[in-house]
Amino acid sequence: MILKNNDGNPIELGHNEIIDLIPHRHPFLLIDKITDIDLGKSVTGIKSVTYNEPFFLGHFPSYPVMPGVFILESMAQTAASLVSYGDKELSKNNLVFFTGIEKAKFRKPVIPGCILYLKVNILTNKRHLYKFNGEAFVNNILVATSDFSAMLVNQDKAK
């Protein structure tokens, strides 16, 4: 069930709440908002893609396209936000590392001015290992999909 606030509207997390959940910071924080939180199940991340994104300087100057790996990273940050929101203790001293990316498909380019909707579902989780399915949409058109897995790693042990 999607979490709602006292007014009955779906809970939305903005920049300040997101940076309390995951360690990513500018210029590598690739989500602007989190909504449709269904704890332990699914979430939607939102990224407003602007021409000012640092990767557009080189990818590609005459036709800026968001790199597919950044779309996948946006999905992963959305997934990490869901996991951390469900257990805020996880965000205190853990990092989330990709352990696998499968079935990644990029169907349409994402360009400046697009609003990227990242719908992520938890497929499985065992202890600190998670498997997710992600879909990215622009204007309700599917632009990318992937299954991916990630692992929570204690920050002190990651060194």
mmCIF file of C-alpha atoms in Angstrom:
data_model
loop_
_atom_site.group_PDB
_atom_site.id
_atom_site.type_symbol
_atom_site.label_atom_id
_atom_site.label_comp_id
_atom_site.label_asym_id
_atom_site.label_seq_id
_atom_site.Cartn_x
_atom_site.Cartn_y
_atom_site.Cartn_z
ATOM 1 C CA MET A 1 0.000 0.000 0.000
ATOM 2 C CA ILE A 2 1.386 3.411 -0.986
ATOM 3 C CA LEU A 3 2.312 5.485 2.068
ATOM 4 C CA LYS A 4 0.196 8.597 2.582
ATOM 5 C CA ASN A 5 0.559 11.678 4.729
ATOM 6 C CA ASN A 6 -2.064 12.991 7.182
ATOM 7 C CA ASP A 7 -3.929 14.700 4.323
ATOM 8 C CA GLY A 8 -4.331 11.389 2.495
ATOM 9 C CA ASN A 9 -1.874 12.340 -0.264
ATOM 10 C CA PRO A 10 1.043 10.069 -1.232
ATOM 11 C CA ILE A 11 4.212 10.896 0.704
ATOM 12 C CA GLU A 12 6.808 12.683 -1.412
ATOM 13 C CA LEU A 13 10.445 12.998 -0.435
ATOM 14 C CA GLY A 14 12.424 15.965 -1.744
ATOM 15 C CA HIS A 15 16.127 16.711 -1.943
ATOM 16 C CA ASN A 16 16.719 17.125 1.803
ATOM 17 C CA GLU A 17 14.978 13.865 2.685
ATOM 18 C CA ILE A 18 16.776 11.963 -0.093
ATOM 19 C CA ILE A 19 20.240 13.065 1.044
ATOM 20 C CA ASP A 20 19.361 11.827 4.521
ATOM 21 C CA LEU A 21 18.723 8.367 3.006
ATOM 22 C CA ILE A 22 21.566 7.875 0.509
ATOM 23 C CA PRO A 23 25.170 9.118 0.433
ATOM 24 C CA HIS A 24 25.101 10.557 -3.103
ATOM 25 C CA ARG A 25 25.660 14.285 -3.549
ATOM 26 C CA HIS A 26 25.846 16.777 -6.407
ATOM 27 C CA PRO A 27 26.871 16.256 -9.160
ATOM 28 C CA PHE A 28 26.149 12.549 -8.741
ATOM 29 C CA LEU A 29 22.776 12.714 -7.003
ATOM 30 C CA LEU A 30 20.544 11.704 -9.906
ATOM 31 C CA ILE A 31 17.060 11.843 -8.379
ATOM 32 C CA ASP A 32 15.088 14.919 -7.368
ATOM 33 C CA LYS A 33 12.009 13.414 -5.727
ATOM 34 C CA ILE A 34 10.668 10.105 -4.413
ATOM 35 C CA THR A 35 6.977 9.220 -4.439
ATOM 36 C CA ASP A 36 4.623 6.198 -4.518
ATOM 37 C CA ILE A 37 6.472 4.527 -1.645
ATOM 38 C CA ASP A 38 5.196 1.015 -0.957
ATOM 39 C CA LEU A 39 7.551 -0.214 1.785
ATOM 40 C CA GLY A 40 9.372 -3.404 0.941
ATOM 41 C CA LYS A 41 7.820 -3.464 -2.527
ATOM 42 C CA SER A 42 8.119 -0.490 -4.868
ATOM 43 C CA VAL A 43 8.834 3.209 -5.325
ATOM 44 C CA THR A 44 8.966 5.912 -7.993
ATOM 45 C CA GLY A 45 11.883 8.298 -8.367
ATOM 46 C CA ILE A 46 11.703 11.485 -10.415
ATOM 47 C CA LYS A 47 14.605 13.180 -12.195
ATOM 48 C CA SER A 48 14.162 16.474 -14.033
ATOM 49 C CA VAL A 49 16.803 16.325 -16.738
ATOM 50 C CA THR A 50 18.249 19.770 -17.459
ATOM 51 C CA TYR A 51 20.786 21.002 -19.976
ATOM 52 C CA ASN A 52 23.058 21.897 -17.027
ATOM 53 C CA GLU A 53 23.801 18.235 -16.211
ATOM 54 C CA PRO A 54 27.612 17.859 -16.224
ATOM 55 C CA PHE A 55 27.557 14.792 -18.506
ATOM 56 C CA PHE A 56 25.958 16.754 -21.354
ATOM 57 C CA LEU A 57 29.220 18.673 -21.887
ATOM 58 C CA GLY A 58 30.690 15.587 -23.507
ATOM 59 C CA HIS A 59 27.705 13.335 -24.278
ATOM 60 C CA PHE A 60 27.141 14.750 -26.889
ATOM 61 C CA PRO A 61 27.710 18.528 -27.256
ATOM 62 C CA SER A 62 25.764 18.812 -30.515
ATOM 63 C CA TYR A 63 22.992 16.381 -29.443
ATOM 64 C CA PRO A 64 22.892 15.956 -25.638
ATOM 65 C CA VAL A 65 21.724 12.492 -24.555
ATOM 66 C CA MET A 66 21.637 11.198 -20.980
ATOM 67 C CA PRO A 67 24.013 8.209 -20.841
ATOM 68 C CA GLY A 68 22.268 4.898 -20.215
ATOM 69 C CA VAL A 69 24.515 4.160 -17.249
ATOM 70 C CA PHE A 70 23.195 7.308 -15.568
ATOM 71 C CA ILE A 71 19.615 6.149 -16.136
ATOM 72 C CA LEU A 72 20.573 2.862 -14.449
ATOM 73 C CA GLU A 73 22.281 4.773 -11.632
ATOM 74 C CA SER A 74 19.088 6.831 -11.188
ATOM 75 C CA MET A 75 17.142 3.578 -10.835
ATOM 76 C CA ALA A 76 19.678 2.315 -8.285
ATOM 77 C CA GLN A 77 19.483 5.532 -6.236
ATOM 78 C CA THR A 78 15.693 5.245 -6.264
ATOM 79 C CA ALA A 79 15.973 1.635 -5.062
ATOM 80 C CA ALA A 80 18.475 2.592 -2.343
ATOM 81 C CA SER A 81 16.113 5.337 -1.145
ATOM 82 C CA LEU A 82 13.289 2.804 -0.794
ATOM 83 C CA VAL A 83 15.444 0.379 1.190
ATOM 84 C CA SER A 84 16.808 3.129 3.438
ATOM 85 C CA TYR A 85 13.380 4.696 3.981
ATOM 86 C CA GLY A 86 12.077 1.339 5.148
ATOM 87 C CA ASP A 87 14.905 1.058 7.684
ATOM 88 C CA LYS A 88 16.558 4.408 8.364
ATOM 89 C CA GLU A 89 19.315 2.704 10.375
ATOM 90 C CA LEU A 90 20.592 1.249 7.094
ATOM 91 C CA SER A 91 21.464 4.695 5.757
ATOM 92 C CA LYS A 92 23.606 5.632 8.732
ATOM 93 C CA ASN A 93 26.753 3.608 8.044
ATOM 94 C CA ASN A 94 26.075 1.585 4.881
ATOM 95 C CA LEU A 95 26.803 2.066 1.213
ATOM 96 C CA VAL A 96 24.850 0.419 -1.595
ATOM 97 C CA PHE A 97 26.949 -1.176 -4.337
ATOM 98 C CA PHE A 98 25.756 -2.616 -7.636
ATOM 99 C CA THR A 99 26.429 -6.355 -7.779
ATOM 100 C CA GLY A 100 24.827 -6.977 -11.165
ATOM 101 C CA ILE A 101 22.963 -5.447 -14.065
ATOM 102 C CA GLU A 102 20.891 -7.708 -16.295
ATOM 103 C CA LYS A 103 18.574 -7.251 -19.259
ATOM 104 C CA ALA A 104 19.309 -3.526 -19.570
ATOM 105 C CA LYS A 105 17.528 -2.057 -22.590
ATOM 106 C CA PHE A 106 17.516 1.532 -23.778
ATOM 107 C CA ARG A 107 14.586 2.270 -26.079
ATOM 108 C CA LYS A 108 14.540 6.046 -26.550
ATOM 109 C CA PRO A 109 17.015 8.833 -25.822
ATOM 110 C CA VAL A 110 16.564 10.984 -22.722
ATOM 111 C CA ILE A 111 17.408 14.605 -23.508
ATOM 112 C CA PRO A 112 17.363 17.941 -21.659
ATOM 113 C CA GLY A 113 13.840 18.962 -20.717
ATOM 114 C CA CYS A 114 12.671 15.400 -20.055
ATOM 115 C CA ILE A 115 11.194 14.383 -16.734
ATOM 116 C CA LEU A 116 12.327 10.845 -16.007
ATOM 117 C CA TYR A 117 10.012 8.640 -13.918
ATOM 118 C CA LEU A 118 11.884 5.704 -12.419
ATOM 119 C CA LYS A 119 9.601 2.900 -11.280
ATOM 120 C CA VAL A 120 11.490 0.349 -9.193
ATOM 121 C CA ASN A 121 10.231 -2.924 -7.695
ATOM 122 C CA ILE A 122 12.000 -5.162 -5.195
ATOM 123 C CA LEU A 123 12.095 -8.668 -6.655
ATOM 124 C CA THR A 124 13.938 -10.386 -3.793
ATOM 125 C CA ASN A 125 16.032 -9.607 -0.774
ATOM 126 C CA LYS A 126 18.138 -11.844 1.401
ATOM 127 C CA ARG A 127 19.853 -10.135 4.289
ATOM 128 C CA HIS A 128 21.823 -7.328 2.641
ATOM 129 C CA LEU A 129 21.481 -8.477 -0.990
ATOM 130 C CA TYR A 130 18.609 -7.107 -3.080
ATOM 131 C CA LYS A 131 17.378 -7.715 -6.609
ATOM 132 C CA PHE A 132 15.277 -5.059 -8.347
ATOM 133 C CA ASN A 133 13.426 -4.431 -11.579
ATOM 134 C CA GLY A 134 13.451 -0.878 -12.898
ATOM 135 C CA GLU A 135 11.607 0.921 -15.657
ATOM 136 C CA ALA A 136 12.200 4.493 -16.786
ATOM 137 C CA PHE A 137 9.472 6.543 -18.470
ATOM 138 C CA VAL A 138 9.263 9.946 -20.143
ATOM 139 C CA ASN A 139 5.733 11.178 -20.921
ATOM 140 C CA ASN A 140 4.424 7.665 -20.106
ATOM 141 C CA ILE A 141 6.698 6.197 -22.801
ATOM 142 C CA LEU A 142 9.060 3.445 -21.686
ATOM 143 C CA VAL A 143 12.638 4.603 -22.359
ATOM 144 C CA ALA A 144 14.722 2.041 -20.415
ATOM 145 C CA THR A 145 14.401 -1.165 -18.389
ATOM 146 C CA SER A 146 16.735 -3.295 -16.311
ATOM 147 C CA ASP A 147 16.967 -5.919 -13.627
ATOM 148 C CA PHE A 148 19.759 -5.119 -11.222
ATOM 149 C CA SER A 149 21.095 -6.262 -7.898
ATOM 150 C CA ALA A 150 22.791 -4.384 -5.105
ATOM 151 C CA MET A 151 24.361 -5.094 -1.771
ATOM 152 C CA LEU A 152 24.488 -3.076 1.437
ATOM 153 C CA VAL A 153 28.074 -2.824 2.651
ATOM 154 C CA ASN A 154 29.202 -1.355 5.943
ATOM 155 C CA GLN A 155 31.079 1.861 5.080
ATOM 156 C CA ASP A 156 33.980 1.040 7.399
ATOM 157 C CA LYS A 157 34.433 -2.431 5.858
ATOM 158 C CA ALA A 158 34.256 -1.056 2.289
ATOM 159 C CA LYS A 159 37.652 0.616 2.605
#
